[in-house]
Short mmCIF file of C-alpha atoms in Angstrom, two decimals:
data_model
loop_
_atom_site.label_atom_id
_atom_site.label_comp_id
_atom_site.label_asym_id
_atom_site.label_seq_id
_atom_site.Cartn_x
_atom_site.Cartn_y
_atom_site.Cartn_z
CA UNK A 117 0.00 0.00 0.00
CA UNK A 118 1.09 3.46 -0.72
CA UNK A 119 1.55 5.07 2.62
CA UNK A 120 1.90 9.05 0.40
CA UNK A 121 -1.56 8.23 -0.98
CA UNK A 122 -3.15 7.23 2.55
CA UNK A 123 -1.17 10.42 3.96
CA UNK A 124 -2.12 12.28 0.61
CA UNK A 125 -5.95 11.43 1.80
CA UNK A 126 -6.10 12.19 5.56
CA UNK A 127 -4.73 15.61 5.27
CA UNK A 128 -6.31 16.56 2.27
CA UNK A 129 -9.74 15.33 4.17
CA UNK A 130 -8.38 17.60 7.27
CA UNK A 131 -7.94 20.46 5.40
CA UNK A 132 -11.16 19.92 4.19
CA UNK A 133 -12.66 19.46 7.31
CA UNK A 134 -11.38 22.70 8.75
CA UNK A 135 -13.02 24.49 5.56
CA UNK A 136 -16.24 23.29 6.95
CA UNK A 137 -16.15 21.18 3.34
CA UNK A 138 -15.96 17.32 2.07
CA UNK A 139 -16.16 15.41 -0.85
CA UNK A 140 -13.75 13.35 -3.29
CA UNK A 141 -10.82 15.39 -3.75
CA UNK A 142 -8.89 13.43 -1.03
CA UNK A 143 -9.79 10.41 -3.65
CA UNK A 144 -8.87 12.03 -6.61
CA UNK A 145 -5.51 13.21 -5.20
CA UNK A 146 -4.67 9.60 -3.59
CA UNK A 147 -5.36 7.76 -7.02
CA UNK A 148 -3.40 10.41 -9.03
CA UNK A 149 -0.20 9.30 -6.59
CA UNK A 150 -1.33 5.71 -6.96
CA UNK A 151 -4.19 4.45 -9.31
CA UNK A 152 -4.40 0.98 -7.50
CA UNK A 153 -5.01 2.26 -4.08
CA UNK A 154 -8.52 0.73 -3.92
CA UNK A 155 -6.98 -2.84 -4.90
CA UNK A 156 -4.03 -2.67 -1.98
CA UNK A 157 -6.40 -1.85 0.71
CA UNK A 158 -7.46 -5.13 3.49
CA UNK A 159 -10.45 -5.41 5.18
CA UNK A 160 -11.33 -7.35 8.50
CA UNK A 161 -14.77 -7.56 7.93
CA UNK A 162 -17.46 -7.97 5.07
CA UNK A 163 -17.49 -5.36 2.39
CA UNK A 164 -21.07 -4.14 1.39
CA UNK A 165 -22.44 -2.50 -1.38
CA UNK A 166 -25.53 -0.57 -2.60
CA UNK A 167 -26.73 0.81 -5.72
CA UNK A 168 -29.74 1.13 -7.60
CA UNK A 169 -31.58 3.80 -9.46
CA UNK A 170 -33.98 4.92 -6.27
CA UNK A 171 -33.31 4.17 -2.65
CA UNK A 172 -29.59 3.62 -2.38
CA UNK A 173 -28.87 6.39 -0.14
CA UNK A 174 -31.25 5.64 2.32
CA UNK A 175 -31.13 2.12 2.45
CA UNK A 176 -27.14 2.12 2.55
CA UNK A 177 -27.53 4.77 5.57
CA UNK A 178 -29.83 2.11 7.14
CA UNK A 179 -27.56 -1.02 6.77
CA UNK A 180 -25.01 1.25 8.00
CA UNK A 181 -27.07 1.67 11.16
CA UNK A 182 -27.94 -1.98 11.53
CA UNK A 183 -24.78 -2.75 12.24
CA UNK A 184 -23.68 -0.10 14.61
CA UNK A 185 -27.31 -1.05 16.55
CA UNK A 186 -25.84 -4.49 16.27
CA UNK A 187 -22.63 -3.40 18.01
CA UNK A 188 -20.51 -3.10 14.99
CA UNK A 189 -18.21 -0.31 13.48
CA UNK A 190 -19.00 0.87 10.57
CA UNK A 191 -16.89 2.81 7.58
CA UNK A 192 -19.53 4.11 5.17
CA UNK A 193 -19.56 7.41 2.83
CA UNK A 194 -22.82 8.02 4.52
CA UNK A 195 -22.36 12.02 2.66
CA UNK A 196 -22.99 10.51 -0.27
CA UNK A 197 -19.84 10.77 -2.45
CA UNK A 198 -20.31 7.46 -4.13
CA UNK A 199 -18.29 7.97 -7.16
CA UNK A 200 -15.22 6.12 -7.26
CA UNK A 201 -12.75 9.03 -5.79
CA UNK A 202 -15.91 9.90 -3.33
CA UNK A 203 -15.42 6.13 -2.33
CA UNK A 204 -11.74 6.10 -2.47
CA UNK A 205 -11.42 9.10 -0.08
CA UNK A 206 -13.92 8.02 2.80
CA UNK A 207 -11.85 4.50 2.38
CA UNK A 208 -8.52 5.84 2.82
CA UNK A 209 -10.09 8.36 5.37
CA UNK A 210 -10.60 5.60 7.86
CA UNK A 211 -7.43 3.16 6.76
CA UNK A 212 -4.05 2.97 8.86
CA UNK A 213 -0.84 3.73 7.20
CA UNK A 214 -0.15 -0.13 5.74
CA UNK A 215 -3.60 -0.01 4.24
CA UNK A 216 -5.67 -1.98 6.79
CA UNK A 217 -9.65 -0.74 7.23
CA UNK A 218 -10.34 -1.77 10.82
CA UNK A 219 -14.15 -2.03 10.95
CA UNK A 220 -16.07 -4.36 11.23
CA UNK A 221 -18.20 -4.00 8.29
CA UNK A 222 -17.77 -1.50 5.26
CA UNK A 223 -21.08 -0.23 3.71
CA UNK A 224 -20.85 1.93 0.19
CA UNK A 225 -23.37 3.44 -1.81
CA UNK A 226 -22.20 3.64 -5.27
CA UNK A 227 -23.30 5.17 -8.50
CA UNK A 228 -24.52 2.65 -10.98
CA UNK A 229 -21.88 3.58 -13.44
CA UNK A 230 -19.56 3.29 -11.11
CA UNK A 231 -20.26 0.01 -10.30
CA UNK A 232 -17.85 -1.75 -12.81
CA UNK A 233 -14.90 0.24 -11.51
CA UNK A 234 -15.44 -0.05 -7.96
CA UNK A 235 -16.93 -3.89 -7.97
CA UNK A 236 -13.46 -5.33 -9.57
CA UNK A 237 -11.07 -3.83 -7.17
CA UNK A 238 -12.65 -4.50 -3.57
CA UNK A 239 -13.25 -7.74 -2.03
CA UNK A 240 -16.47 -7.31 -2.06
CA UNK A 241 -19.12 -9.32 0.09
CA UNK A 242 -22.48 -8.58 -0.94
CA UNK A 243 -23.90 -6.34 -3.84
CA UNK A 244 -27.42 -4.90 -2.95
CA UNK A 245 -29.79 -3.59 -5.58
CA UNK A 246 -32.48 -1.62 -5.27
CA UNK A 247 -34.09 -1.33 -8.18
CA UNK A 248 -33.20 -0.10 -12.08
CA UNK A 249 -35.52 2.64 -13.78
CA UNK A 250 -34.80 5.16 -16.65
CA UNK A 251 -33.02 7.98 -15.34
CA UNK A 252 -30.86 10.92 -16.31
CA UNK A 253 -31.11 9.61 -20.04
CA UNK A 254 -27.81 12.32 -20.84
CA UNK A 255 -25.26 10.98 -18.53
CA UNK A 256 -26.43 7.62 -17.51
CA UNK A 257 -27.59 6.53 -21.06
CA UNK A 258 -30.77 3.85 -21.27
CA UNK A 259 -31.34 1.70 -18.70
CA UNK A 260 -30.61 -1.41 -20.86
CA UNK A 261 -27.04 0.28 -21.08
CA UNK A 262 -26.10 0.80 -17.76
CA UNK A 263 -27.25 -2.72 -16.03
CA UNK A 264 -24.88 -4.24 -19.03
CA UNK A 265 -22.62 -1.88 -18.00
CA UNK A 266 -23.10 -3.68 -14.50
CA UNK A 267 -23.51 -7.24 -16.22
CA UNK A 268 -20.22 -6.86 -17.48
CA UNK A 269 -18.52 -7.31 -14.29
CA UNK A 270 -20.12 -9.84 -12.56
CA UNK A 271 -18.81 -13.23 -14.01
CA UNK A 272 -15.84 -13.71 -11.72
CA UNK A 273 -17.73 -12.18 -9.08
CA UNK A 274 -17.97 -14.73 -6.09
CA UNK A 275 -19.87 -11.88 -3.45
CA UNK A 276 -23.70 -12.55 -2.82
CA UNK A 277 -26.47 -10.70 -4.80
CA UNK A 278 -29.07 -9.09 -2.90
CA UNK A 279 -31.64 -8.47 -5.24
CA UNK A 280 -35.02 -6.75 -5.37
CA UNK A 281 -36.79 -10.16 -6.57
CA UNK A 282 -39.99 -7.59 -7.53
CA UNK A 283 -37.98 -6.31 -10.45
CA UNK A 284 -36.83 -8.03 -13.77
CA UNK A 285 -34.37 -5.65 -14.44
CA UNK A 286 -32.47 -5.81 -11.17
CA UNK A 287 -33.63 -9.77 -11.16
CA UNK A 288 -31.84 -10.47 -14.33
CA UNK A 289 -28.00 -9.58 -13.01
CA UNK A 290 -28.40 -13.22 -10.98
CA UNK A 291 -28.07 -14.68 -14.94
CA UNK A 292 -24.70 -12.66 -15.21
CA UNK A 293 -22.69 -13.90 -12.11
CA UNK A 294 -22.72 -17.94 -12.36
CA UNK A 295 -20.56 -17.91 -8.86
CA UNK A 296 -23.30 -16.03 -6.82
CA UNK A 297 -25.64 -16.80 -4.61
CA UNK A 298 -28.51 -14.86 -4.71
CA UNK A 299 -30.89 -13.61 -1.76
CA UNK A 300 -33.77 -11.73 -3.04
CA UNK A 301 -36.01 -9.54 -1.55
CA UNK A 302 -39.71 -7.93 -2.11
CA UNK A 303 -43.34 -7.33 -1.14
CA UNK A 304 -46.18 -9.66 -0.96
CA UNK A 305 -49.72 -8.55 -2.71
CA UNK A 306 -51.37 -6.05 -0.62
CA UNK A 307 -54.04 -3.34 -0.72
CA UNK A 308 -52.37 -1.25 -2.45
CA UNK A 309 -51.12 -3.65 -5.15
CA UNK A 310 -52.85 -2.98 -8.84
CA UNK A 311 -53.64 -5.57 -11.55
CA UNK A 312 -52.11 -3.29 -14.31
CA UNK A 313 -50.55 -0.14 -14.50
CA UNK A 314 -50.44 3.25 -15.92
CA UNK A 315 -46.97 4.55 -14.56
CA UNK A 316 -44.23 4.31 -16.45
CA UNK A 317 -42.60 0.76 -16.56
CA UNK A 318 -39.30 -0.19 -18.09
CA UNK A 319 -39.71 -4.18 -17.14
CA UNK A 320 -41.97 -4.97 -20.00
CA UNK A 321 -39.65 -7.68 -21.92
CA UNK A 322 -38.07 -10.81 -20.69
CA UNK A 323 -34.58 -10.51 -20.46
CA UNK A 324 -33.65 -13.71 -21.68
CA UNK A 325 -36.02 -14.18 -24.21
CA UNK A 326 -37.36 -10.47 -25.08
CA UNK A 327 -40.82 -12.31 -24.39
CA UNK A 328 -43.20 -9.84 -23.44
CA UNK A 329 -43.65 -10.08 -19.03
CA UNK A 330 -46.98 -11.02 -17.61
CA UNK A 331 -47.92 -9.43 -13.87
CA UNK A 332 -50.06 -10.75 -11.37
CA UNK A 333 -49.85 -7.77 -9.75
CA UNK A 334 -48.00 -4.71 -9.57
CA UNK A 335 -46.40 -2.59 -6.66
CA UNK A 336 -45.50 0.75 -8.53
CA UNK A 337 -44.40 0.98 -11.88
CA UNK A 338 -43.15 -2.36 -13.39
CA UNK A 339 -42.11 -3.72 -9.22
CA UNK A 340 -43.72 -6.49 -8.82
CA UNK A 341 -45.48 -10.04 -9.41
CA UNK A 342 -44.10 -11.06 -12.66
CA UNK A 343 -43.40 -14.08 -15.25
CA UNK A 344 -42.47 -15.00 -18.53
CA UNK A 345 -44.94 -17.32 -20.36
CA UNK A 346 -42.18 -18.45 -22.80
CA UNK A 347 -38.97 -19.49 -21.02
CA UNK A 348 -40.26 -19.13 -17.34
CA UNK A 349 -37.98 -16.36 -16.06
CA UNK A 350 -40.02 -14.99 -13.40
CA UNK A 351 -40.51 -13.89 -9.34
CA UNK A 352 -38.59 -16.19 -7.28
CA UNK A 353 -40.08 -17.13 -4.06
CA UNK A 354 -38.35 -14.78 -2.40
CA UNK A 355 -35.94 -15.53 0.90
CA UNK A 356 -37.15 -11.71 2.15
CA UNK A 357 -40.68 -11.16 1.81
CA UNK A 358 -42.52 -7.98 3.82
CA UNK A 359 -46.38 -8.88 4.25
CA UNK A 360 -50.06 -6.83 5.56
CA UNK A 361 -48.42 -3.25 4.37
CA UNK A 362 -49.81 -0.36 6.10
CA UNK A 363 -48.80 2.55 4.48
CA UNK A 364 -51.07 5.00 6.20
CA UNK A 365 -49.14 3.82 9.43
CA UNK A 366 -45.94 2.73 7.88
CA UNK A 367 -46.21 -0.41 9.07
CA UNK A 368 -45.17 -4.12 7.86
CA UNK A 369 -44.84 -7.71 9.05
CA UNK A 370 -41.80 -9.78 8.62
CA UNK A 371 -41.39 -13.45 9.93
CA UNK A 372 -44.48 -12.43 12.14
CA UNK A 373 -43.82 -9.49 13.26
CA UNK A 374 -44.80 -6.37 13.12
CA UNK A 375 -42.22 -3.35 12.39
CA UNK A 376 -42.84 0.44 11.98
CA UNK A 377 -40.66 2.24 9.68
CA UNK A 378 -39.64 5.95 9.68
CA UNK A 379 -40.41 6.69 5.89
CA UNK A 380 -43.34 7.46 3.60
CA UNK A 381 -44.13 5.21 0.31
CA UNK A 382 -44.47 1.69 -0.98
CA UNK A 383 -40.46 2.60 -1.94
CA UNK A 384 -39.45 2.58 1.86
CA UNK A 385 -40.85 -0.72 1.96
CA UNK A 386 -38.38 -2.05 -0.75
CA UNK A 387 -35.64 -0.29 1.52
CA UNK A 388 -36.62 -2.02 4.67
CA UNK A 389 -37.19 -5.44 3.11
CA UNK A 390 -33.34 -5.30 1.53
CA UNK A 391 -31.95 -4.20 4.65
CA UNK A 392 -33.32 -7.12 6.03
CA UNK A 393 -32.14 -9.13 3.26
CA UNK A 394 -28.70 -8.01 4.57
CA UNK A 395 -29.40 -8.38 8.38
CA UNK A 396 -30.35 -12.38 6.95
CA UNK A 397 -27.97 -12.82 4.90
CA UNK A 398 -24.99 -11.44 7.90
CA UNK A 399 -26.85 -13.07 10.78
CA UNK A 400 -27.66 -10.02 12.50
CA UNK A 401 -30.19 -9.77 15.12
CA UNK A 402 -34.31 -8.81 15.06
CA UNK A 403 -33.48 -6.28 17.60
CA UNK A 404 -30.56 -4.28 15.48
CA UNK A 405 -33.18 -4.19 13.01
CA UNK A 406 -36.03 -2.56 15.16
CA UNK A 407 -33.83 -0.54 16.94
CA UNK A 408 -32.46 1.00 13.44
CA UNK A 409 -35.87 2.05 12.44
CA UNK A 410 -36.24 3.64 15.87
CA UNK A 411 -33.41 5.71 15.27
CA UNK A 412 -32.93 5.46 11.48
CA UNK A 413 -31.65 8.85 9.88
CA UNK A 414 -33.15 11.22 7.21
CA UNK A 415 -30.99 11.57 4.07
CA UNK A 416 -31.14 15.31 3.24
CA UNK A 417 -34.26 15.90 0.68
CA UNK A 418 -35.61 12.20 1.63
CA UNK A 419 -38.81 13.15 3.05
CA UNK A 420 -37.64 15.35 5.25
CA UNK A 421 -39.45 17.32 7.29
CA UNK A 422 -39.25 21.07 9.06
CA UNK A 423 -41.47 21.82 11.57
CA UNK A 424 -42.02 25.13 13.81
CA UNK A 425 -45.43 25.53 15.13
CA UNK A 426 -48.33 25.18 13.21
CA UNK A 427 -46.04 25.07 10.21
CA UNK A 428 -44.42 22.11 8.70
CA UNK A 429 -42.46 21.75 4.70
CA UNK A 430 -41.28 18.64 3.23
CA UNK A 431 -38.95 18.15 1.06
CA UNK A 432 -37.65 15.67 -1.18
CA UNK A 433 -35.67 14.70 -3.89
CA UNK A 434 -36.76 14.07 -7.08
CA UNK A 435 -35.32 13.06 -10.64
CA UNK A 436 -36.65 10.82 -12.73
CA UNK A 437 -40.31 9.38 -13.12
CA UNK A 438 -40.80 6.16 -11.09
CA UNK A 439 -39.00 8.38 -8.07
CA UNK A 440 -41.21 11.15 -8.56
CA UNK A 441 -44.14 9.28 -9.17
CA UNK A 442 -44.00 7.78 -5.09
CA UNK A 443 -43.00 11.78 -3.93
CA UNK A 444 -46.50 12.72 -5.49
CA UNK A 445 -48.58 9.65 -4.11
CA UNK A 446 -47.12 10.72 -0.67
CA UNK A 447 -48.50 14.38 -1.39
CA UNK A 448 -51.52 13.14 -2.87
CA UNK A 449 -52.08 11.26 0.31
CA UNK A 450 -52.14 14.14 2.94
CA UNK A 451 -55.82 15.60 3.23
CA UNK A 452 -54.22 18.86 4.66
CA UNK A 453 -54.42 22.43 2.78
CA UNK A 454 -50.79 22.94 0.87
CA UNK A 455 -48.95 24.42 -1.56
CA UNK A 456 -46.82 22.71 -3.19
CA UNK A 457 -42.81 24.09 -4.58
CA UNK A 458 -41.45 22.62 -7.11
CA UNK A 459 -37.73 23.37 -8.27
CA UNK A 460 -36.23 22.06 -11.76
CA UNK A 461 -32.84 22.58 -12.56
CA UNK A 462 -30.96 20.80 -15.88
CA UNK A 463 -27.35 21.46 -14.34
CA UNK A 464 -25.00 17.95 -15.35
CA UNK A 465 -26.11 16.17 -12.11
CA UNK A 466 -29.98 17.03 -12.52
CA UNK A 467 -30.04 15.53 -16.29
CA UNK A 468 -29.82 18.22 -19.17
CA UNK A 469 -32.97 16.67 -20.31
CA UNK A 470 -36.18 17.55 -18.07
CA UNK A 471 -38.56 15.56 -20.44
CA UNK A 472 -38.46 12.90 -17.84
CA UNK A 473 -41.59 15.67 -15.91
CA UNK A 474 -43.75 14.66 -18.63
CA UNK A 475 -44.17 10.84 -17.55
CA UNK A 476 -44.16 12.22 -14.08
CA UNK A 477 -48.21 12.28 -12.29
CA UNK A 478 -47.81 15.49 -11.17
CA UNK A 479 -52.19 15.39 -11.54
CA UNK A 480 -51.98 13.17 -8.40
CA UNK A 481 -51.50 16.23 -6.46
CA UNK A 482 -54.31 18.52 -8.46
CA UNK A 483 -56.86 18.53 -6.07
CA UNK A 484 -58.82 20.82 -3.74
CA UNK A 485 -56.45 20.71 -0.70
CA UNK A 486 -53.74 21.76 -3.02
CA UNK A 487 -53.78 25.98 -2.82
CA UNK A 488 -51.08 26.96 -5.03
CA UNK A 489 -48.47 25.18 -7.11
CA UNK A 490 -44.98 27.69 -7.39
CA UNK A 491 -42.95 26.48 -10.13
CA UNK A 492 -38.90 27.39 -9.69
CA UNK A 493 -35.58 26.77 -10.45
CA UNK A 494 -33.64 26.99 -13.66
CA UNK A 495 -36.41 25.15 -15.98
CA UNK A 496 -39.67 27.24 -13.95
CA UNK A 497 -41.18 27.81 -17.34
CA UNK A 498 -40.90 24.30 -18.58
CA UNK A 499 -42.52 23.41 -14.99
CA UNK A 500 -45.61 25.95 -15.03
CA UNK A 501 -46.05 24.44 -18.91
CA UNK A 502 -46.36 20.59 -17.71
CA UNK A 503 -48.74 22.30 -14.82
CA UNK A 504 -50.67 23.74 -17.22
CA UNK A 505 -50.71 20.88 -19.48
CA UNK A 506 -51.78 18.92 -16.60
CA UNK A 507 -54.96 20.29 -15.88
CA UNK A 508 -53.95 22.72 -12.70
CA UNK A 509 -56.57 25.16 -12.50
CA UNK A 510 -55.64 26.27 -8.84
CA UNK A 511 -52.87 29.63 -8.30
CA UNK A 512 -49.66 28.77 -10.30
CA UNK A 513 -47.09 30.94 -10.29
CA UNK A 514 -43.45 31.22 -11.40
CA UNK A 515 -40.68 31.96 -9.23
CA UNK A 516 -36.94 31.84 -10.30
CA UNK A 517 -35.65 32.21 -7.05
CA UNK A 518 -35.99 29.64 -4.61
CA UNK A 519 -35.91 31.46 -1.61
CA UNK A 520 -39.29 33.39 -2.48
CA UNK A 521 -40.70 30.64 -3.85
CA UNK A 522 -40.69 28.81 -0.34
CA UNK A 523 -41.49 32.01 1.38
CA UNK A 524 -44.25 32.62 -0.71
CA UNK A 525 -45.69 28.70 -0.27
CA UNK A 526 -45.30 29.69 3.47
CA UNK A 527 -47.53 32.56 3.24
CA UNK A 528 -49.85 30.71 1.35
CA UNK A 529 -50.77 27.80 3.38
CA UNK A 530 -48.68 25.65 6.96
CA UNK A 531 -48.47 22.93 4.76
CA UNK A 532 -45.98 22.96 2.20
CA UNK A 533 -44.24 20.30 -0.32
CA UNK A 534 -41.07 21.02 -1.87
CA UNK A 535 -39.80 18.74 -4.43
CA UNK A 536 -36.43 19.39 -5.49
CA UNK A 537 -33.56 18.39 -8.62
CA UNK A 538 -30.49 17.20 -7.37
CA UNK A 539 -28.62 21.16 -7.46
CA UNK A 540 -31.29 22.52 -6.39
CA UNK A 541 -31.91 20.23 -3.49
CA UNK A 542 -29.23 22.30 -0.79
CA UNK A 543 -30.35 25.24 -1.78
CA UNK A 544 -33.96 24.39 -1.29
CA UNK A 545 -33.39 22.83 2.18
CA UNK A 546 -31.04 25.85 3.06
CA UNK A 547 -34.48 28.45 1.97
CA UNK A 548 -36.85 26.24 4.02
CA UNK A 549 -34.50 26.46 6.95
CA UNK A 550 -34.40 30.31 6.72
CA UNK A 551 -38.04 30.79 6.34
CA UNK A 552 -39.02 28.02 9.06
CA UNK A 553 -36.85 30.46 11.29
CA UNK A 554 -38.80 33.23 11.08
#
């Protein structure tokens, strides 16, 4: 192991730290001085890690926290940087001079591009999946693209898969690793399950025989029940399986009992049922698990909420259909008076191309209890359009600066939504903060 690069790291992270600052430019620096720093580092304990279109920040965060409620220590880039040199500096962060990570576990989100260069040069234990949906078209390509890009690295990979079982197109990278066990994951039918579907679903075709897929039911968009009528890929029976879904109290049932989560949507089931996938497949006890939910943290933007008084804003992230699509059932769902902010921005991270808002159900939300709509950010135009192509005949109004745009929402009801774009996300949470001051 380079000891400059580890050094390189650490002080660059210091200096970063006393700048009130983080991110990858500890990484970057340590892999300029020695590209293979990733491959020389050693590890005590099982390496874990997370991607997935939707869901892989919070559901790393949470298997994070299942192990520290289990006792363990934990190195995780719970910030978020999971590119590779975001990876490679929280890694070499927390290693000793010769290399060694002592932890007991390691828990990564990573980018799913950056899967096939992170994958190949850790000893990785366990790759969880969320789920795979189209998404930021511009950098991350189609979807069919990017999982090959994952595909590609999986043959010699001897880690288990933890796979959302509900989904063909995270299903089908269990065809791609021959060495791998697989422990999948899911939902059982419940009351909110659908015989069909009118979101917009990227698991229509068998993967290994283009056949189209038949559902016996749906969860959200194409998660859930499925089969192929011509070569039989379908829905294993699944080793975790969440059951009698409440999401009006955010409660579940595993292995007969019953657990109350900390997040909104049928998505936060997903999250709890592979973190339990991961508490199964590491031995780790029922009681970690409840007591992570009891003290589970809120991602920034991850329906999170601001309260003071009477007044309370949520915010959350979105960027790409299917995740938008849950945001707006959760807003839907809340019989209160609102107003509702939404900010669009097309900056590299957000996706240049914002035509992702037209097979978004932003009518979900068009209702009586809804009071205004504010449209803001970069793209506010293109916003107030899909509004007004969408039927809104309540206040809409256009607001380029995010700041008013909450304060305004404020004034206009105690209730208010803000969904955010990735860039626009910090600045949105830093506006709510200012006006839920006041």
């Amino acid at each position: 192991m380079s000891i400059l690069s580890v050094l390189s790291a650490k002080a660059s992270s210091a200096l970063l730290s006393l700048a009130g600052r983080g991110g990858s430019m500890p990484g970057s620096i340590a892999l300029k001085l020695d590209p293979d720093s990733l491959k020389k580092l050693k590890f005590r304990g099982p390496v874990i890690l997370v991607t997935g279109t939707n869901g892989k920040t919070s559901t790393a965060n949470m298997i994070s926290s299942l192990f520290e409620a289990a006792g363990k220590t934990v190195v995780t880039n719970r910030k978020g940087d999971n590119l590779k040199a975001g990876i490679t500096s929280a890694l070499l962060k927390a290693a000793k001079l010769n290399g060694t990570i002592d932890a007991d576990a390691v828990v990564l989100e990573v980018d799913e591009l950056n899967i096939r260069h992170v994958l190949p040069v850790l000893p990785v234990s366990a790759l969880v999946v969320t789920n795979f949906f189209r998404d930021q078209l511009d950098r991350a390509r189609e979807m069919e693209q990017l999982i090959e890009s994952i595909e590609g690295v999986l043959p010699p990979f001897e880690g288990t898969l933890i796979l959302n079982g509900n989904d063909p197109n995270t299903l089908r990278l269990q065809l791609k690793a021959p060495k791998s066990p697989t422990v999948s994951f899911g939902l059982e039918e419940n009351r909110y399950s659908s015989k069909d579907t009118t979101e917009a679903s990227e698991g229509k075709f068998c993967p290994v025989c283009a056949h189209r897929l038949e559902y016996d039911y749906y969860q959200y968009s194409h998660i859930g029940k499925f089969h192929c009528p011509n070569c039989g890929f379908q829905t294993p029976e699944l080793d975790v399986s969440l059951e009698d879904i409440d999401l009006d109290h955010q409660t579940f049932k595993y292995d007969g009992v019953r657990y109350k989560g900390p997040y909104e949507g049928m998505y936060s089931m997903y999250n709890y049922a592979a973190v339990l996938a991961v508490a199964k497949k590491f031995g780790l006890p029922a009681e970690a698990f409840r007591k992570m939910l009891a003290n589970a943290p809120h991602p920034a933007g991850r329906n999170e909420k601001f309260r003071q008084g009477e007044r309370e804003v949520i915010l959350n992230l979105i960027k790409n259909p299917t995740g938008a699509n849950e945001v707006m059932k959760v807003i839907e769902k809340d019989p209160r008076r609102k107003a509702v902010v939404i900010v669009l921005n097309d900056r590299e991270q957000d996706g240049t191309d914002v035509s992702w808002i037209y097979d978004t159900r932003f009518e979900k939300f068009m209702n009586k209890q809804t009071q205004c709509v504010i449209c803001s950010g970069l793209r506010y135009g293109d916003m107030a359009l899909r509004m007004d192509y969408g039927g809104y005949t309540g206040e809409l109004l256009m607001e380029p600066s995010v700041e008013s745009a909450v304060a305004q929402a404020l004034e206009k009801a105690d209730t208010v939504y803000v969904a955010a774009t990735y860039t626009a996300l910090l600045p949105s949470r830093a506006a709510i903060e200012k006006e839920i001051a006041k």
